[in-house]
Coordinates of C-alpha atoms in Angstrom, one line a residue:
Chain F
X1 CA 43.0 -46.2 -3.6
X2 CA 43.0 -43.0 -5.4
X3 CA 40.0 -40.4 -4.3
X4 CA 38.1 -41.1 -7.6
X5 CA 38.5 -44.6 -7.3
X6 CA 37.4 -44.7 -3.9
X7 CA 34.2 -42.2 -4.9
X8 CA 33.2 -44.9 -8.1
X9 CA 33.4 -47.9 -5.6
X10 CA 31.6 -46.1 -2.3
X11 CA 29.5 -43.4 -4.2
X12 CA 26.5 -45.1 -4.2
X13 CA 26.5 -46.2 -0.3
X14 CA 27.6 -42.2 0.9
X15 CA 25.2 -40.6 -1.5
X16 CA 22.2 -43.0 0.0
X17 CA 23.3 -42.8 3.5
X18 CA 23.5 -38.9 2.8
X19 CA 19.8 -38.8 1.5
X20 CA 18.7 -40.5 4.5
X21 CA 19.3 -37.1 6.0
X22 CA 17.0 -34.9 3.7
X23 CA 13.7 -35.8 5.1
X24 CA 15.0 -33.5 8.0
X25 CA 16.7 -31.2 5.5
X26 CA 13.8 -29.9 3.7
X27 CA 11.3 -30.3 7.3
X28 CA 13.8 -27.6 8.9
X29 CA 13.7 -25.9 5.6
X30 CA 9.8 -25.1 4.7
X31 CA 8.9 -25.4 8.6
X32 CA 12.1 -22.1 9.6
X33 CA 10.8 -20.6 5.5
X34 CA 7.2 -20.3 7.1
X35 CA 7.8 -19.0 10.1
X36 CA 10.0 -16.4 8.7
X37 CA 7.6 -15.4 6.2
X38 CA 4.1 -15.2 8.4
X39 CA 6.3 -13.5 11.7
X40 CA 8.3 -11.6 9.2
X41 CA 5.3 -10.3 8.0
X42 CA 3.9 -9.1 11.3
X43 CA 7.1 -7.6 12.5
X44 CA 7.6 -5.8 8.9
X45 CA 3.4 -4.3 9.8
X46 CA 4.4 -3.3 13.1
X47 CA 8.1 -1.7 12.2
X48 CA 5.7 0.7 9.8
X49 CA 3.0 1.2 12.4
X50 CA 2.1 4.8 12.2
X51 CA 2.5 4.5 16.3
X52 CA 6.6 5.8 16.6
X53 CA 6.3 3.5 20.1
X54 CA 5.4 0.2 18.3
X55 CA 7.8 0.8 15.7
X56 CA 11.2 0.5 18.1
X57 CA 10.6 -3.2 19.6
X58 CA 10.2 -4.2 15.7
X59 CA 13.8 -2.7 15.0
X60 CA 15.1 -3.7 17.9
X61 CA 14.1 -7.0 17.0
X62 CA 15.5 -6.7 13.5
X63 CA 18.8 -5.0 14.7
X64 CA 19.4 -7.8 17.1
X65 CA 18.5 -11.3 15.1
X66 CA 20.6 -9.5 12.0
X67 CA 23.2 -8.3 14.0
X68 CA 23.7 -11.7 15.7
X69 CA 25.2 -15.6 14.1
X70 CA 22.1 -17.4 13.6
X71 CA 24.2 -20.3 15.1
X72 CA 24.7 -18.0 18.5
X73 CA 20.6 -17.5 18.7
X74 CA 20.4 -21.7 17.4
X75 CA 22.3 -22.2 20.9
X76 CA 20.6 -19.7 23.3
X77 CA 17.2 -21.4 22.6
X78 CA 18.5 -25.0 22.4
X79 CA 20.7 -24.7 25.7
X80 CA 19.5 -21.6 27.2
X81 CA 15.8 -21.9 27.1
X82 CA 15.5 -25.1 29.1
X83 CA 17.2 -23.2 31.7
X84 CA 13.7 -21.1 32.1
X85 CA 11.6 -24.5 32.0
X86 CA 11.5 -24.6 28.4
X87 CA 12.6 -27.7 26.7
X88 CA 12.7 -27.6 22.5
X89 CA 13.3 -30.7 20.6
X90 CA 16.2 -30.4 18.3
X91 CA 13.5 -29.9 15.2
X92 CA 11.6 -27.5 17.2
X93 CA 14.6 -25.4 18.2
X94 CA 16.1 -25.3 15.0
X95 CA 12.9 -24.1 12.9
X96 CA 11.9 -21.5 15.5
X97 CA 15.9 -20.3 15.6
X98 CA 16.2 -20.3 11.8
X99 CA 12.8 -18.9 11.6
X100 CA 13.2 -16.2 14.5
X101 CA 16.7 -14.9 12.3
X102 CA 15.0 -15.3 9.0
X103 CA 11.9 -13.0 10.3
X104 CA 14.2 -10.4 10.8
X105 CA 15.8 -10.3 7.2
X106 CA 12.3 -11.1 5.6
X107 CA 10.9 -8.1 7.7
X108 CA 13.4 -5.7 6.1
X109 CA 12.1 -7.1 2.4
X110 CA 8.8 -7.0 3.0
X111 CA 9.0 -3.2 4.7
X112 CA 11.0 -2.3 1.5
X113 CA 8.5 -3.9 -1.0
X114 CA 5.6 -2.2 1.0
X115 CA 7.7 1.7 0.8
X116 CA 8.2 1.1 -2.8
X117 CA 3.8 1.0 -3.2
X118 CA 3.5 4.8 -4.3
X119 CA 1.8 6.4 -0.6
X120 CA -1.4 7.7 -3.8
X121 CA -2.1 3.7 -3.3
X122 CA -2.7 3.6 0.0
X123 CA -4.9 7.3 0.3
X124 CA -6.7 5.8 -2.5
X125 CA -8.0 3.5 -0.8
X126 CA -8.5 5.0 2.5
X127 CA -10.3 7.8 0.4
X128 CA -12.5 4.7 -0.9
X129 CA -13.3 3.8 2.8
X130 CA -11.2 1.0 3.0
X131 CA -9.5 0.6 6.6
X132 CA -5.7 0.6 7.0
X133 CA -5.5 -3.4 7.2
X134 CA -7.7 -4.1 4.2
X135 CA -6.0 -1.3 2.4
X136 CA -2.6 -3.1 2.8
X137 CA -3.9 -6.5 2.7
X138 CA -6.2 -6.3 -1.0
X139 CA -3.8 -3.1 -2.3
X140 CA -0.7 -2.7 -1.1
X141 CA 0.3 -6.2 -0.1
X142 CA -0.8 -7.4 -3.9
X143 CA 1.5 -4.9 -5.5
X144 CA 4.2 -5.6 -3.4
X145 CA 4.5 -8.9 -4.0
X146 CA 5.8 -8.4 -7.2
X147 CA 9.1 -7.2 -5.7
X148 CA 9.5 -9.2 -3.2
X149 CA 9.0 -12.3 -4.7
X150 CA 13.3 -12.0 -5.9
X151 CA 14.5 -11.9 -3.0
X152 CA 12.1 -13.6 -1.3
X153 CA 13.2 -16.7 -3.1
X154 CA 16.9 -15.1 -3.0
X155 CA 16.4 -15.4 1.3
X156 CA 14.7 -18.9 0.4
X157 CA 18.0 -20.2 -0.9
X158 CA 20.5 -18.7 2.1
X159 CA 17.8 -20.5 4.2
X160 CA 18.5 -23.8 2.8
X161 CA 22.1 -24.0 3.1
X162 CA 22.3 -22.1 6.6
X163 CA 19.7 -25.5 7.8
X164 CA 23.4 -27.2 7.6
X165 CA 23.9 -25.6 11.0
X166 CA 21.2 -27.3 12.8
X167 CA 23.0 -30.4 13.2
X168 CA 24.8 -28.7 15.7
X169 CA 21.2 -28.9 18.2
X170 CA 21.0 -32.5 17.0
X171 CA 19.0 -32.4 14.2
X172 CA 20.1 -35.7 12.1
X173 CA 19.8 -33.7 8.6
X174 CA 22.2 -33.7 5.8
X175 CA 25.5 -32.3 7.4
X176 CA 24.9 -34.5 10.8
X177 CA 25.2 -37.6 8.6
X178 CA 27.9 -36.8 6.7
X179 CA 30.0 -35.9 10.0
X180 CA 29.0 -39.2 10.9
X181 CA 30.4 -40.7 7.6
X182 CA 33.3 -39.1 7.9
X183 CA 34.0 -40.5 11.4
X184 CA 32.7 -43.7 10.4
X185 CA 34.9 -43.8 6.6
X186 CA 37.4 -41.3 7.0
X187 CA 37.1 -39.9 3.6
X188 CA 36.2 -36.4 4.5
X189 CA 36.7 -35.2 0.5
X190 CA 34.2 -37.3 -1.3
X191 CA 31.6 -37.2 1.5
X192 CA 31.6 -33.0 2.1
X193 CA 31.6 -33.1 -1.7
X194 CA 28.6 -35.5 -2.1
X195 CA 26.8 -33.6 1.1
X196 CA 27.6 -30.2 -1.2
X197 CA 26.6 -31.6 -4.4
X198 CA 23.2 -32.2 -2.6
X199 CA 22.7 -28.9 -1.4
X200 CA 23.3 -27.9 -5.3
X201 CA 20.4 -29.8 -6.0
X202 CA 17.9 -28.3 -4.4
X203 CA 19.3 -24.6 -4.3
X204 CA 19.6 -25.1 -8.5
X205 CA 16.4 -25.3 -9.0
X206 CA 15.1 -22.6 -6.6
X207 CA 17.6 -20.0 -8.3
X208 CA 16.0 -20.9 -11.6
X209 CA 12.9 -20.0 -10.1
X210 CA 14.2 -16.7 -8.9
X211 CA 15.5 -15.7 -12.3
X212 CA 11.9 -16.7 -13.1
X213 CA 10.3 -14.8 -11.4
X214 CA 12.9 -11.8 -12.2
X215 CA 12.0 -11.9 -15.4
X216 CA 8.1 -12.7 -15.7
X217 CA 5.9 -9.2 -15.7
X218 CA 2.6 -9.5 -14.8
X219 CA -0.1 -8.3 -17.2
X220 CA -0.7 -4.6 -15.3
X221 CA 3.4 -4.1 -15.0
Chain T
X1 CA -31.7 22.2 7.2
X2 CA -28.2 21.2 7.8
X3 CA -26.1 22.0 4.7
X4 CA -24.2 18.7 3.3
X5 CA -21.0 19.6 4.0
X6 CA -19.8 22.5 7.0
X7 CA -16.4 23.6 7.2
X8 CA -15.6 25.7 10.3
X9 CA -13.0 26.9 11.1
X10 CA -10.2 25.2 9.6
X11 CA -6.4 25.6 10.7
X12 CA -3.7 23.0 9.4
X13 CA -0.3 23.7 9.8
X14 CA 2.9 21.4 8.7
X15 CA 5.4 22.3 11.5
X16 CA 5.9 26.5 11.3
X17 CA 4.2 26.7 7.7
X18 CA 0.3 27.3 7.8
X19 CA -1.2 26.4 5.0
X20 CA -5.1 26.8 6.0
X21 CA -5.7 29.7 8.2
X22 CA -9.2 29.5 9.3
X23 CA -11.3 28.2 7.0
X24 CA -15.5 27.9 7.6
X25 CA -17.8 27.3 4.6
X26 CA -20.8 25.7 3.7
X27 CA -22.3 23.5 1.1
X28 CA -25.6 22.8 0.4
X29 CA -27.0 19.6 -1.3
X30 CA -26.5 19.7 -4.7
X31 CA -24.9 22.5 -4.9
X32 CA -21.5 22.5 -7.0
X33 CA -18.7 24.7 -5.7
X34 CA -15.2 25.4 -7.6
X35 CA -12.2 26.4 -5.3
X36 CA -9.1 28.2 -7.3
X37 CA -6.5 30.5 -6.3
X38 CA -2.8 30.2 -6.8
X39 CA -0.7 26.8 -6.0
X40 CA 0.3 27.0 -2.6
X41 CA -2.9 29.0 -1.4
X42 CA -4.2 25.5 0.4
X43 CA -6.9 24.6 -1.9
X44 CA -5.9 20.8 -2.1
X45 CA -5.1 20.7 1.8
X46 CA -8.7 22.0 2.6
X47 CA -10.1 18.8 0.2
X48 CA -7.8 16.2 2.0
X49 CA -8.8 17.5 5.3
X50 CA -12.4 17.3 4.2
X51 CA -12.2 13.5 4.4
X52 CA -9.8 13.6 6.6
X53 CA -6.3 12.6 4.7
X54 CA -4.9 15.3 6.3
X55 CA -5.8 15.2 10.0
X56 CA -7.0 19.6 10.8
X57 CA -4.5 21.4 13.4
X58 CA -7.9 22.4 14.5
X59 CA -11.5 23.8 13.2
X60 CA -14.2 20.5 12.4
X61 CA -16.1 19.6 9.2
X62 CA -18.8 18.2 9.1
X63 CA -21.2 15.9 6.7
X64 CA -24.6 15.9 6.9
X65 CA -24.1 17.2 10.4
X66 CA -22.1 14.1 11.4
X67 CA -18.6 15.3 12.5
X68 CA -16.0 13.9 10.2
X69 CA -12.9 12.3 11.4
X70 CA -13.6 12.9 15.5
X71 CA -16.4 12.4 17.9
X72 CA -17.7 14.6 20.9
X73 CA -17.0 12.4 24.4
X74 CA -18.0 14.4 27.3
X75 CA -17.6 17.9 25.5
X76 CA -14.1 16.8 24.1
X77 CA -13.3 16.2 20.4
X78 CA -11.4 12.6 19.9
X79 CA -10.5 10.9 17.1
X80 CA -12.2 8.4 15.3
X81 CA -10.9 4.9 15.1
X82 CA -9.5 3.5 11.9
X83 CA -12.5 1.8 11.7
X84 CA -14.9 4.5 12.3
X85 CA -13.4 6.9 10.3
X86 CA -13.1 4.8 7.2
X87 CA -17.1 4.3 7.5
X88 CA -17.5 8.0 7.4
X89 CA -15.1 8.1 4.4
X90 CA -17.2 6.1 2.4
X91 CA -19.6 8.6 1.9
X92 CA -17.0 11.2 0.4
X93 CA -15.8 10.3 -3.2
X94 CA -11.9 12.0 -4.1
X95 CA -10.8 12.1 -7.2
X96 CA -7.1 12.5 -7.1
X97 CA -4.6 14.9 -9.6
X98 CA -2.6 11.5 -10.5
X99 CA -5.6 9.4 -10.9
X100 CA -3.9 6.6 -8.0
X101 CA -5.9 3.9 -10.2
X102 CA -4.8 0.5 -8.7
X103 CA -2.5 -1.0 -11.4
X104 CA -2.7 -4.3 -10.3
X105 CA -6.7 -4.0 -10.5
X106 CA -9.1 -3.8 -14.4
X107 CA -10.8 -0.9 -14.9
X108 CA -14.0 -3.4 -13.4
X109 CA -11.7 -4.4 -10.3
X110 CA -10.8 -1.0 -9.6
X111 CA -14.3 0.2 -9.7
X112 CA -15.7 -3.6 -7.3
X113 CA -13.1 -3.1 -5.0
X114 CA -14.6 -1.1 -2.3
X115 CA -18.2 -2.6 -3.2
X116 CA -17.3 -5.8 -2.3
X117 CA -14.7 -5.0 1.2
X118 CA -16.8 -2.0 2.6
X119 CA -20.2 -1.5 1.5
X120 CA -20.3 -5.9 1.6
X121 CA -21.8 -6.1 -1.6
X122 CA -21.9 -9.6 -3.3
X123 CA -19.3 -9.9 -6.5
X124 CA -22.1 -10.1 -9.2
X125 CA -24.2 -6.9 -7.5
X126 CA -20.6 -5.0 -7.3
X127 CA -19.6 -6.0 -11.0
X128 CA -23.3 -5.0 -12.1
X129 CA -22.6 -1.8 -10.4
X130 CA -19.1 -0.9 -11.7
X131 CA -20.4 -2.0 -15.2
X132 CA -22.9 0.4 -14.7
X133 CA -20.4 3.5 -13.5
X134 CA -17.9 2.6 -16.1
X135 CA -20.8 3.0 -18.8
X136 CA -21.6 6.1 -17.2
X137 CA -18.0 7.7 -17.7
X138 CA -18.2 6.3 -21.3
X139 CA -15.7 3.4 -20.4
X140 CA -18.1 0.5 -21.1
X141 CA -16.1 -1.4 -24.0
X142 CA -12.8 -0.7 -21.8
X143 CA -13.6 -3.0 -18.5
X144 CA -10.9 -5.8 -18.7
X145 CA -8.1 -3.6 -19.1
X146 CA -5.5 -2.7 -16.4
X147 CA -4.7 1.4 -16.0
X148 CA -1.4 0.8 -17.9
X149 CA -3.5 0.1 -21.2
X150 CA -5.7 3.1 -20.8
X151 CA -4.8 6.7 -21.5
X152 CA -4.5 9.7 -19.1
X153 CA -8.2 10.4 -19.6
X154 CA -9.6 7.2 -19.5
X155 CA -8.2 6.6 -16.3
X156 CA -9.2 9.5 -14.4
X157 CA -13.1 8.2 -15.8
X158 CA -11.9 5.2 -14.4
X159 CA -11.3 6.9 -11.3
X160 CA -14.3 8.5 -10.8
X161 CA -16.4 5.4 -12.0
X162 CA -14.5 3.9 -8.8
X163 CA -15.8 7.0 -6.4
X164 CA -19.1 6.8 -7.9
X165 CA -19.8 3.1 -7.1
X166 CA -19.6 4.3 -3.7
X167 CA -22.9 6.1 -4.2
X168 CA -21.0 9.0 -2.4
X169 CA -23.1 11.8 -1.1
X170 CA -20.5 14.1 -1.6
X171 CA -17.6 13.7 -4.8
X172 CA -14.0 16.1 -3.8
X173 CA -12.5 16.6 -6.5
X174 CA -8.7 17.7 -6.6
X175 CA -7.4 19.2 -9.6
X176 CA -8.8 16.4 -11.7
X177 CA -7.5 17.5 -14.9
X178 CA -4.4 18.6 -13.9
X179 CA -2.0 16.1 -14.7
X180 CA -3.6 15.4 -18.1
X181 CA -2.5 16.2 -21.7
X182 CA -4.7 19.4 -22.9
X183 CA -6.4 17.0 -25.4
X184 CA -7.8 14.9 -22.8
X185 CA -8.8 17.2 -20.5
X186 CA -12.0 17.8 -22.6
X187 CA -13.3 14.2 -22.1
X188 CA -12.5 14.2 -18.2
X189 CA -15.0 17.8 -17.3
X190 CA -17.9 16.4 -20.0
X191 CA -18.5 13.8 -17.5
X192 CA -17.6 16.2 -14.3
X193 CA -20.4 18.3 -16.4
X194 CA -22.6 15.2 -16.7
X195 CA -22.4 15.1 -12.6
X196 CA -23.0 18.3 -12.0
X197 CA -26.1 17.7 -14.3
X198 CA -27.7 15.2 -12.6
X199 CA -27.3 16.6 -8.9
X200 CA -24.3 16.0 -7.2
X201 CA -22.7 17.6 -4.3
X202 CA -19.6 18.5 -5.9
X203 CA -16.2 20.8 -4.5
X204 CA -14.1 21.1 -7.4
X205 CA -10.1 22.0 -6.6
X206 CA -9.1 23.5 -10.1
X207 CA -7.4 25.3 -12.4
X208 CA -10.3 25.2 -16.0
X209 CA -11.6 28.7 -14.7
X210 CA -14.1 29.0 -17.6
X211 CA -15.3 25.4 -16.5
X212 CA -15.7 26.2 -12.8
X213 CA -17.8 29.6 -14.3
X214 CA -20.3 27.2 -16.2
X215 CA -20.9 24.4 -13.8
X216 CA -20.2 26.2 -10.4
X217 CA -23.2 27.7 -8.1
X218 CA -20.5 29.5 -6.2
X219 CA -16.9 30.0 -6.8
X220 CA -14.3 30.4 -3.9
X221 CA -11.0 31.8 -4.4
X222 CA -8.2 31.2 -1.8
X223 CA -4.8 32.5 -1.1
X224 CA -2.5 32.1 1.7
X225 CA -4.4 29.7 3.5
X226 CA -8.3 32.3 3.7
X227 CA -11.0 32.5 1.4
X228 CA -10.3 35.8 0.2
X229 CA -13.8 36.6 -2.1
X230 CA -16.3 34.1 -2.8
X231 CA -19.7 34.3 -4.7
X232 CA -21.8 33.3 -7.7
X233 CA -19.5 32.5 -11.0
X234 CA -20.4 35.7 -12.2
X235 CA -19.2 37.9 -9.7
X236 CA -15.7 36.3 -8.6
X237 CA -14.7 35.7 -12.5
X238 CA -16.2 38.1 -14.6
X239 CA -16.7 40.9 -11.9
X240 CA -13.9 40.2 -9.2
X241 CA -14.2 42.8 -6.7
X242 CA -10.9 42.1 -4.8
X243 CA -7.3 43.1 -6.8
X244 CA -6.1 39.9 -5.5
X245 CA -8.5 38.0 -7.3
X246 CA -8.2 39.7 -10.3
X247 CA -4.7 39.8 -10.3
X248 CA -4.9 36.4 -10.2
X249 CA -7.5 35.4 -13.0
X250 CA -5.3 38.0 -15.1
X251 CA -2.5 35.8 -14.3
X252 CA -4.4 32.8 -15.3
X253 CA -5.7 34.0 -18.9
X254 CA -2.7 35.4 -20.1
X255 CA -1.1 31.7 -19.9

């Protein structure tokens, strides 16, 4: 049996095995995507904190969950933390360690969206009476968006794919079924390509979005 | 009685420059006082230390005899919290050289911001107000519009629409018209004018000399970080007694 051949007669039975694994897929997606974005966030605030004492733990932070494989920091808190009396679930482990790496990049994008809001913004407000916090949160943060929302959804799309390593802690997503397949058929081609092909279906769309968003101008830009 | 705003003794240095060397001064309540004096003579520092967006290397200011930006604990000075300080700030209107409208804001956002987030107003008793200001600076048929839609001169209206809906007791204003096309500086003093008119505390940063000698009580000319002659619009521009000072309004008119 020719690959083709085999991929018309068993297509259908890998592809809906396959999908039995994106329930867990997109979970470890949008649960490790909000994580990132709300302690991104916070970390980003405190690597700009006017206090040069606050700022180094935030770097620090940054340097080390950049300068790290995400699959390395996966492991320490899947097989390392239960070791101080901590036991993650595979899905717990995998959204906090995808989360905890993805706060660091998302840090870096927000703190370079925020830099790129003219400093007349902020003393503008402050000159109003607004308080640092408010003056970030109703006129900085607003303008920032803007251009953060590219690569924002840019860091959205790594996200998705890198969720392939979380079978690895056990998660039974995508990729852990289709190493299963491949045990189980012994077809590695036509099942890595179906598993792919998947992938491309979700991470289509979100780069269409992107451009999207690239593109769109607000009515006051 | 207390004069509205007291400036004593004012030193602010960035690293080995000095830009204010000891400034003190006093303001009454509605009185209107023009600073000028060369670029680089510290003007603009003393108005962003006046609500404190420059913290003073030392020297305090005060507003209505509340200390501005610090607090007396046990004989020491300390600094306010964020919190505190932006309460105090409230009071003090600035109107900026580049405008620093918020572009993401209408003319009426800009102008309901702080309402609404500091002074807690509702969003109809803001927007009534802002209408109101905006009216005021002759900007009533231009409230939907973002900054980017509005000329040079329409947004520094805009700008002090937003400082007036603060019901300030005190408006800073630094260099207003400096950053503006010469044909639209005209439109941006009539309403300054219209201010001073009605009674408000004003400290003008500027370079419109014969502006500062029609709305000014008292003008104040600085170089090197001092007040080097000060006195009724009369004296310092028409009858400077200092060369400095006349060297420098010479300088000025033959531009």
């Amino acid at each position: 049996m020719t690959f083709w051949q085999y991929l018309e007669a068993k297509g259908p039975y890998l592809l809906t095995t396959l999908l039995g694994g994106w329930p867990q897929t997109a979970i470890v997606a949008i649960g490790s995507l909000l994580f990132a974005l709300i302690f991104g966030l916070a970390v980003a605030l405190v690597r700009l904190s006017a206090w040069r004492p606050l700022r180094w733990p935030a770097i620090a932070y940054i340097e080390f969950f950049r300068g790290t494989p995400a699959l390395v920091q996966l492991f320490v808190i899947y097989f390392g933390l239960p070791d101080i009396g901590l036991s993650p679930t595979p899905l717990q482990a995998a959204i906090v360690g995808l989360g905890m790496n993805g706060a660091a990049y998302l840090a870096e994008i927000y703190r370079a969206g925020i830099e790129s809001i003219h400093r007349g913004q902020m003393e503008a407000a402050l000159a109003l009476g607004l308080t640092p916090g408010k003056a970030m949160q109703h006129i900085v943060l607003p303008q920032a968006v803007r251009t953060m929302l590219p690569p924002i959804t840019s860091f959205a799309i790594v996200l998705l794919k890198d969720t392939s390593i979380v079978f690895s802690v056990g998660v039974v997503e995508i990729m852990a079924l289709a190493r299963n397949l491949v045990t189980e058929t012994l077809h590695s081609a036509a099942v890595y390509l179906i598993a792919g092909l998947l992938y491309l279906c979700m991470t289509i769309p979100m780069s269409r979005l992107a451009a999207r968003l690239e593109r769109q101008r607000q009515a006051w830009q | 009685m207390t004069p509205l705003l007291r400036v004593v003794d004012l030193h602010k240095s960035f690293g080995e420059l000095t830009v204010l060397d000891g400034i003190s001064l006093d303001v009454e309540r509605g009185q209107k006082v023009s600073i000028i004096g060369p670029s680089g003579s510290g003007k603009t520092t003393l108005l962003r230390c006046v609500n404190y967006l420059e913290k003073p290397t030392s020297g305090h200011i005060y507003i209505d005899g509340t200390l501005i930006g610090e607090k007396e604990v046990g004989g020491r000075y300390v600094h306010l919290s964020d919190r505190e300080l932006a309460k105090e700030r409230a009071d003090i209107g600035f109107v900026f050289q580049r405008f620093n409208l918020f572009p993401h804001l209408t003319a009426l956002g800009n102008v309901t911001i702080a309402p609404q987030k500091v002074l807690g107003l509702t969003r109809e008793a803001a927007e009534a107000r802002g209408r109101e200001m905006l009216q005021k600076v002759g900007l009533g048929h231009k409230i939907d519009q973002y900054p980017e839609r509005l000329s040079g001169g329409q947004q520094q209206r805009v700008a002090i629409a937003r400082a007036l809906a603060m019901q300030p007791k005190l408006m800073l204003f630094d260099e207003a018209t400096s950053a503006l096309d010469p044909e639209l500086i005209g439109e941006v003093l009539r309403v300054m004018r219209q201010l001073a008119e009605e009674g408000s505390t004003m400290v003008i940063v500027t370079h419109e000399i014969q502006f500062a000698g029609e709305v000014s009580d008292r003008v104040i000319f600085m170089d090197h970080g001092k007040i080097v002659e000060e006195g009724p619009p009369a004296q310092v521009l028409s009858n400077p007694q200092l060369p400095r000072t006349r060297e420098f309004l010479k300088h000025i008119q033959d531009r």
